[in-house]
Coordinates of C-alpha atoms in Angstrom, one line a residue:
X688 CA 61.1 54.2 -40.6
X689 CA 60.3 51.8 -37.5
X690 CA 59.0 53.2 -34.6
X691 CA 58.6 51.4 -31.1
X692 CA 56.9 52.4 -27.6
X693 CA 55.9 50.5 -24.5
X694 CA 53.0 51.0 -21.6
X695 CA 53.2 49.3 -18.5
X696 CA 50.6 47.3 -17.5
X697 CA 49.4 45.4 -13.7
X698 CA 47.5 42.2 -14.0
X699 CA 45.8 40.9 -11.3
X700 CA 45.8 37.5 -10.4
X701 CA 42.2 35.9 -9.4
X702 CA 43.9 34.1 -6.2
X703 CA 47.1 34.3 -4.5
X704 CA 49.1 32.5 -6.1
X705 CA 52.0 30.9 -4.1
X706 CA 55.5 29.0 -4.8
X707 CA 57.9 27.6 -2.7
X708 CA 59.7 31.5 -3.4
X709 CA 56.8 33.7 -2.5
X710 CA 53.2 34.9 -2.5
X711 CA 51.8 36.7 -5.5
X712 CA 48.5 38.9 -5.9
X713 CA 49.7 40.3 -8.7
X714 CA 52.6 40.7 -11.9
X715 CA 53.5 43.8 -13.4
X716 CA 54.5 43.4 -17.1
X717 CA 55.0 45.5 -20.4
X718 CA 53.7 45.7 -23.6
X719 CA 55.2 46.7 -27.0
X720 CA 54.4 48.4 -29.8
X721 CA 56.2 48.4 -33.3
X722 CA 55.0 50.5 -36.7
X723 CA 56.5 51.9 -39.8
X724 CA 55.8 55.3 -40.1
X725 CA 54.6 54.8 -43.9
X726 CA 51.9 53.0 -42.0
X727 CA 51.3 53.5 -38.4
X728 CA 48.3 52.2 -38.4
X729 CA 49.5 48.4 -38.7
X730 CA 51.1 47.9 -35.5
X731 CA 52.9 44.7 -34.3
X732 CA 52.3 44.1 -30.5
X733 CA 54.5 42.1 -28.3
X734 CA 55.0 41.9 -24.3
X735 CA 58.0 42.5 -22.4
X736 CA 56.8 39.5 -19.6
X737 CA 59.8 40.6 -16.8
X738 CA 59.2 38.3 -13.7
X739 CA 60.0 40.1 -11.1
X740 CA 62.6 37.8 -8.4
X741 CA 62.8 35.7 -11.1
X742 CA 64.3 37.1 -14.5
X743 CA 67.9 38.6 -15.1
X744 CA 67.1 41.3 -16.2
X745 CA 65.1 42.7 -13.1
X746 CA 67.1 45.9 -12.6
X747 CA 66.3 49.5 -11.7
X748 CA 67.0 50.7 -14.7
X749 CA 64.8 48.4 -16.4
X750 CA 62.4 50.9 -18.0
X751 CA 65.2 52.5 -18.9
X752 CA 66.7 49.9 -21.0
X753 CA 63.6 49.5 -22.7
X754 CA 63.2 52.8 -23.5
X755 CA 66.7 52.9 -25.4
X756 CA 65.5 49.3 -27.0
X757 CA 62.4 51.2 -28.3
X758 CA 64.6 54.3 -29.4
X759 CA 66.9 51.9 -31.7
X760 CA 64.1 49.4 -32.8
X761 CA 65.7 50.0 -36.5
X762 CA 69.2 47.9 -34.8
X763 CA 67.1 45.6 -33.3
X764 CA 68.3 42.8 -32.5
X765 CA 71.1 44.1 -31.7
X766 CA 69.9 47.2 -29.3
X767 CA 68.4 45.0 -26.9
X768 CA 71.7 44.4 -24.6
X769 CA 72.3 40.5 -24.4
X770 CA 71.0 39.9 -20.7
X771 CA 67.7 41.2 -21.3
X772 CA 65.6 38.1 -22.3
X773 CA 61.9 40.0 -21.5
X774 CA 62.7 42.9 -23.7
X775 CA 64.0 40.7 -26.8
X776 CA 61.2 38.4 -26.6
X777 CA 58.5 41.0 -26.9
X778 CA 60.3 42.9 -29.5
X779 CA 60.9 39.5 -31.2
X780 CA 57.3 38.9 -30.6
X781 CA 55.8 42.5 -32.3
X782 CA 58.6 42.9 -35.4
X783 CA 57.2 39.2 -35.8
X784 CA 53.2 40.1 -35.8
X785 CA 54.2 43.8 -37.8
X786 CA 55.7 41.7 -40.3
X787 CA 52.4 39.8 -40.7
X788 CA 50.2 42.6 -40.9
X789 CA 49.9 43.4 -36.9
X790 CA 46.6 40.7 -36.8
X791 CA 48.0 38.9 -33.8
X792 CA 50.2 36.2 -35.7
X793 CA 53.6 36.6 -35.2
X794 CA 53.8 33.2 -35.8
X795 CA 51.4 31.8 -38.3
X796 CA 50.2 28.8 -39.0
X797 CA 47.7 26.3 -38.9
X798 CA 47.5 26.5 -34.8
X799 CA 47.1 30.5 -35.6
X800 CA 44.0 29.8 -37.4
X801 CA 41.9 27.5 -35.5
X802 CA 42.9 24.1 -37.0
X803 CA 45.3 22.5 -34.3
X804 CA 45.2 22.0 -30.7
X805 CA 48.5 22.0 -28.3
X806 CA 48.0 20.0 -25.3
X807 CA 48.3 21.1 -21.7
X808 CA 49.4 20.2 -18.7
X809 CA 46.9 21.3 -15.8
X810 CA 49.0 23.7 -12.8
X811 CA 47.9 22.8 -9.8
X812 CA 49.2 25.6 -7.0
X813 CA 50.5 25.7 -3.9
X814 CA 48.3 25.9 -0.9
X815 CA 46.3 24.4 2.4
X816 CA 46.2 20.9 2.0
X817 CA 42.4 21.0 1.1
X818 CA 43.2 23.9 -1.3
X819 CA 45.2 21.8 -3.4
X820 CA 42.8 18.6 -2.7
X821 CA 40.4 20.4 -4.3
X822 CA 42.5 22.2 -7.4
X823 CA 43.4 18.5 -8.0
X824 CA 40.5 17.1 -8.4
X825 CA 38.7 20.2 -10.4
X826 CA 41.9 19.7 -13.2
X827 CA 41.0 15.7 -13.3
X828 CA 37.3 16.2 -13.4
X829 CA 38.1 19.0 -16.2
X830 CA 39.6 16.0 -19.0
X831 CA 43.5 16.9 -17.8
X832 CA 45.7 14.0 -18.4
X833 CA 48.7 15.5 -17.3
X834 CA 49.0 17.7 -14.3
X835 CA 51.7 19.9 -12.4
X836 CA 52.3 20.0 -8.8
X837 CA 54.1 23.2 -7.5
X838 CA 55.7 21.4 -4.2
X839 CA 57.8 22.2 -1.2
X840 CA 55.4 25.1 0.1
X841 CA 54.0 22.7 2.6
X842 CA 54.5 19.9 5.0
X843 CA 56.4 17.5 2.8
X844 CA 54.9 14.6 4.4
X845 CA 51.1 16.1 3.4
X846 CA 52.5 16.7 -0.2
X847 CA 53.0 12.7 0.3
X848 CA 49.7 12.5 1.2
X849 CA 48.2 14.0 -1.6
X850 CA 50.7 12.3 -4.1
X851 CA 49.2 9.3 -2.4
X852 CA 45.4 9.8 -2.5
X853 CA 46.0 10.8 -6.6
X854 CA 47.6 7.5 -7.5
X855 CA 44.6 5.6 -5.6
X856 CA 42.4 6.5 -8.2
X857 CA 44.7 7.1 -11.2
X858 CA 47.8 5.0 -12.3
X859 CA 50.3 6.4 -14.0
X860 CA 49.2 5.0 -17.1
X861 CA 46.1 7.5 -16.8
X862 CA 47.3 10.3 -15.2
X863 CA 50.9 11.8 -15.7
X864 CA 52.2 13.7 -12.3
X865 CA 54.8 16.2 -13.1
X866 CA 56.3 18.6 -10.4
X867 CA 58.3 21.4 -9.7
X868 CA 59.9 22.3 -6.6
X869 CA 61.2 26.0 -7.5
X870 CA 64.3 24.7 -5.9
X871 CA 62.8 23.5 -2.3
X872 CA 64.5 20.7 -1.7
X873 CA 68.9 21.4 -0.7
X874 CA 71.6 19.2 -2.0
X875 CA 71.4 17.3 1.9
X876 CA 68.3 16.2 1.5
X877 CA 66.8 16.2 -2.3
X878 CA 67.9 12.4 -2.8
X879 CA 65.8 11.1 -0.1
X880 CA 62.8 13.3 -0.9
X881 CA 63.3 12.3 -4.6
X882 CA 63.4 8.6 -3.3
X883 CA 59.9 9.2 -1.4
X884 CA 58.2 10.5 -4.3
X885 CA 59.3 8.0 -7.2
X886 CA 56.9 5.7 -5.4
X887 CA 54.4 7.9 -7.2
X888 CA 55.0 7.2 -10.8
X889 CA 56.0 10.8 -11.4
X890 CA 57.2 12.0 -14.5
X891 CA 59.7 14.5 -13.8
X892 CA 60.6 17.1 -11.1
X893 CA 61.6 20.7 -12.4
X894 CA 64.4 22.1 -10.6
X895 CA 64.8 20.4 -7.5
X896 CA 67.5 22.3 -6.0
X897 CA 68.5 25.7 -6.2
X898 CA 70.6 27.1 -9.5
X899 CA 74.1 27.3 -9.7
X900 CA 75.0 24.2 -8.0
X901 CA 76.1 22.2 -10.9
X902 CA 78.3 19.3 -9.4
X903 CA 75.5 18.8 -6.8
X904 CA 73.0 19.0 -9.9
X905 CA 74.5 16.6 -11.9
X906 CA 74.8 14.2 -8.8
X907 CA 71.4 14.5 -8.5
X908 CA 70.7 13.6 -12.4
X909 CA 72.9 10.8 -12.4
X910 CA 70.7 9.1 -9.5
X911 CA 67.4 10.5 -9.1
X912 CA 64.6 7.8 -9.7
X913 CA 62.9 11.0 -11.3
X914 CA 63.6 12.1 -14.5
X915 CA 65.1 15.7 -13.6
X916 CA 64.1 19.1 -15.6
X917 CA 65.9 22.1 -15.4
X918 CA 64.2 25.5 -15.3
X919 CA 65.4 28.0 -13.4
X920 CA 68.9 26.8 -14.6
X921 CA 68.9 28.1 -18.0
X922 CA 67.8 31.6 -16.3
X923 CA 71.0 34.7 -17.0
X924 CA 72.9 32.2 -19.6
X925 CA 72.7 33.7 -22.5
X926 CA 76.2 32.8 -24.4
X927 CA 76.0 29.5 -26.3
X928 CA 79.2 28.4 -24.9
X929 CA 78.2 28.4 -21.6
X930 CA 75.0 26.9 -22.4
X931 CA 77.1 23.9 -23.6
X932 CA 79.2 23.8 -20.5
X933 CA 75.6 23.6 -18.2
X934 CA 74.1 20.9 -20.4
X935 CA 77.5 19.0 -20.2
X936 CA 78.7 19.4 -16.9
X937 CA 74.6 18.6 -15.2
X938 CA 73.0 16.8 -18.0
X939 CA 69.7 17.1 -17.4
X940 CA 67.1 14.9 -18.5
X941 CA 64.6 17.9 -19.6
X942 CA 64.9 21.8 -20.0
X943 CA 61.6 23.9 -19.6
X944 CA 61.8 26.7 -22.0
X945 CA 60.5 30.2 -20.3
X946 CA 60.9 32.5 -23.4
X947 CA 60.8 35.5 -21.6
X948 CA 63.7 34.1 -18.9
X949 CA 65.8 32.4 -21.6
X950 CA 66.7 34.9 -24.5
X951 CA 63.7 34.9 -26.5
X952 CA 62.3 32.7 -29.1
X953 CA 66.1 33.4 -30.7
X954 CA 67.4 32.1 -27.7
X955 CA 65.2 29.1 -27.0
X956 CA 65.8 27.6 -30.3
X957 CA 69.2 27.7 -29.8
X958 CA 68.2 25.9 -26.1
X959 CA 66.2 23.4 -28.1
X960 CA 68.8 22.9 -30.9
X961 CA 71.7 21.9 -28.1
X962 CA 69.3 19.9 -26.2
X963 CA 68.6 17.7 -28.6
X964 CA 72.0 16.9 -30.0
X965 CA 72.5 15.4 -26.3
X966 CA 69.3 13.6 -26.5
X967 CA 67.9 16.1 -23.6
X968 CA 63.9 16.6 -23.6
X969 CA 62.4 19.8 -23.6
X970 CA 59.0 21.9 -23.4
X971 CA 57.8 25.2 -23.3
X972 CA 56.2 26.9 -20.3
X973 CA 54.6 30.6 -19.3
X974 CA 56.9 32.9 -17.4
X975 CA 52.5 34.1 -16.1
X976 CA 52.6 36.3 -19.2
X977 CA 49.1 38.1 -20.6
X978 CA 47.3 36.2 -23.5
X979 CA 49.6 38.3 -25.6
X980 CA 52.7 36.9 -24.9
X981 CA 51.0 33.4 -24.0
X982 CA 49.6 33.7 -27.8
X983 CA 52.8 34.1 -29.2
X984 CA 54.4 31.5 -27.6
X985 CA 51.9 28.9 -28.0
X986 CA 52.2 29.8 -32.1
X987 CA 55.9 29.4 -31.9
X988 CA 55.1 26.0 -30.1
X989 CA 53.1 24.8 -32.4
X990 CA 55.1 24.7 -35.2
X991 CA 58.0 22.7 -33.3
X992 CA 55.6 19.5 -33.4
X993 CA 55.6 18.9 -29.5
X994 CA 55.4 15.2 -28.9
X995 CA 55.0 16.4 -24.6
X996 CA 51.8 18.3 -22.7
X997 CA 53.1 22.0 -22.5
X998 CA 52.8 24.3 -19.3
X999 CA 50.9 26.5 -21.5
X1000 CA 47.5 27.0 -19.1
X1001 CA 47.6 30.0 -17.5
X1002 CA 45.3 32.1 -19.5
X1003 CA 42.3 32.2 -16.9
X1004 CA 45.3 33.6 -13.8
X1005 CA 43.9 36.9 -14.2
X1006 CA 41.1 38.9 -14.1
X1007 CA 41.8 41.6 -15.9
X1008 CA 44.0 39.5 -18.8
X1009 CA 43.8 40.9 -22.6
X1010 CA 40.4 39.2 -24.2
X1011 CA 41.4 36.6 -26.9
X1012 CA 40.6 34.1 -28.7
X1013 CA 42.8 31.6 -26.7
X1014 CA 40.8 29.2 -25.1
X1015 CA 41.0 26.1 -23.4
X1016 CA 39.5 23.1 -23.6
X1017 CA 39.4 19.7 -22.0
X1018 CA 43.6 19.6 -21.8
X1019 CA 43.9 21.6 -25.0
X1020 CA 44.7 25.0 -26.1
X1021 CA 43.6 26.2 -28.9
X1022 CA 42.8 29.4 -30.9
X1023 CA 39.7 29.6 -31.9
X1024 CA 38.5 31.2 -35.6
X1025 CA 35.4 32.1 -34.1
X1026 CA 36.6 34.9 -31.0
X1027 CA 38.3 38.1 -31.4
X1028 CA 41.0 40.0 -30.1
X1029 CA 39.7 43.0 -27.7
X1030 CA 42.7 45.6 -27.4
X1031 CA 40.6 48.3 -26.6
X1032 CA 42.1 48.8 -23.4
X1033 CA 45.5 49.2 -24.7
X1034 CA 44.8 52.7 -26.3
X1035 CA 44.0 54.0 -22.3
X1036 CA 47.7 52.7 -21.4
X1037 CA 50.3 55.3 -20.8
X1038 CA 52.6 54.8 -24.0
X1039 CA 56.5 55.7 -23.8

């Protein structure tokens, strides 16, 4: 008989880390256990990655949900109730690694075992005009070829600025600029500021306006000189029919796959599967998850073949993250054969 139980856990970033929505020090998550009875000691762990502002399912009765998801883990999938995409994708994540022997691969393969790499984009955060100046130049001078820009936390016009001072030293044909404005910009003036920064060579701009505003989306699609990715878009839709209606109504060039936002690995294959019958782009990204969930994410990525950099690099956020063997590398994650997994601290967690 299956058996579940989850322990909350704080991690603690290593800066603050700032959007254009707000400040962070630090981001509560929760982890997962599943075992058979016959054999509790195999265990399959997983992480419940809620973002707090940020995911549907942030509600006060949150632990209680997962509490009843853990109590009916032997109906799961269906005991996790629909809108809860955190829950489902770190129950997904631990039946996953329980069915292959609770040794951290809920997903294996050869990216599991040391043998392939999955490149990165480098995330570059908001800050002080010199703060970022100098995140910049630490991701080029660490081998990234792709890097993110979190905008619209500053004076547009010194976001210009650095825009500008990157392309004097690296074309686009060296360095690809994405960015994402966490929905900055308003439907009044995104087309201008989207017309400003296309002089940039930039490869795409993640959610440029807030969510919800479809006909002022898809405006903004149509004539953008930026390719356009949606993110916090596909956040709360969980039924394929009205995932259809978004992608048909906006049509997007891009959609950035949170797992833990947008139903799960379950629920971002099915993303991936109607993206790309309307030729729409996609990649995954981290909803700031531990090196749990960042593991099993970057498994599931690797065996989609991803032809794009992923947003994949934010294993060193925290100080006090899970010690794995993720590491990266130049502007490459990779696993490698030679670390270990270190869950020691798990076993001094409160478990429900």
């Amino acid at each position: 008989m299956l058996r579940a139980e989850w322990a909350p856990y704080n991690l603690d970033f290593r800066f603050t880390a700032v959007t254009s929505r707000e400040r962070m020090k630090r981001k509560s998550t929760y982890f997962v256990r599943v075992y058979d009875t016959s054999c509790p000691e195999v265990k399959g762990l997983g992480e419940c990655a809620l973002f707090r502002g940020l995911s549907a399912d942030d509600v006060p009765d949150y632990e209680a949900v997962l509490t009843a998801a853990c109590r009916d883990i032997e109906r799961f999938p269906e005991s996790v109730p629909v809108a809860f995409s955190s829950i489902k994708f770190g129950l997904e994540t631990a039946m996953a690694d329980l069915r292959s022997g609770g040794v951290m691969k809920p997903y294996p393969g050869a990216w599991a075992d040391g043998k392939s790499e999955i490149v990165i984009n480098g995330l570059v955060w908001m800050g002080t005009r010199d703060e970022m100046h100098v995140r910049i130049r630490e991701k080029l001078e660490a081998g990234f070829r792709c890097v993110k820009l979190k905008i619209g936390g500053i004076d547009f016009d010194r976001e210009l600025e650095l825009l500008r001072g990157i392309r004097e030293s690296f074309d686009s044909k060296s360095l690809e600029i994405r960015l994402d404005a966490n929905g900055a910009f308003t439907p009044s003036n995104a087309m201008e500021r989207l017309e400003a920064l296309a002089r940039f060579d930039i490869h795409s701009i993640e959610q440029p306006i807030k969510q919800r505003q479809w006909k002022e989306m898809a405006y903004i699609c149509r004539q953008s000189p930026i390719p356009v990715a949606l993110d916090e878009e596909l956040i709360g839709i969980t039924d394929k029919d009205e995932k259809e209606r978004m992608l048909d109504a906006v049509v997007p060039q891009y959609v950035i796959l949170k797992l833990a936002l947008c139903g799960g690995f379950s629920g971002a294959d099915e993303w991936i599967e109607l993206a790309g019958q309307r030729n729409i782009g996609w990649w995954a990204t981290s909803a700031l998850e531990s090196n749990i969930g960042l593991n099993a994410i970057s498994q599931w990525v690797s065996q989609k073949n991803p032809v794009m950099p992923q947003g994949l690099g934010t294993g060193a956020l925290y100080h006090n993250n899970i010690p794995s063997p993720l590491r990266q590398e130049r502007d490459v994650l990779l696993s490698d054969p030679s670390g270990k997994w270190d869950l020691t601290l798990l076993d001094t967690l409160e478990w429900n």
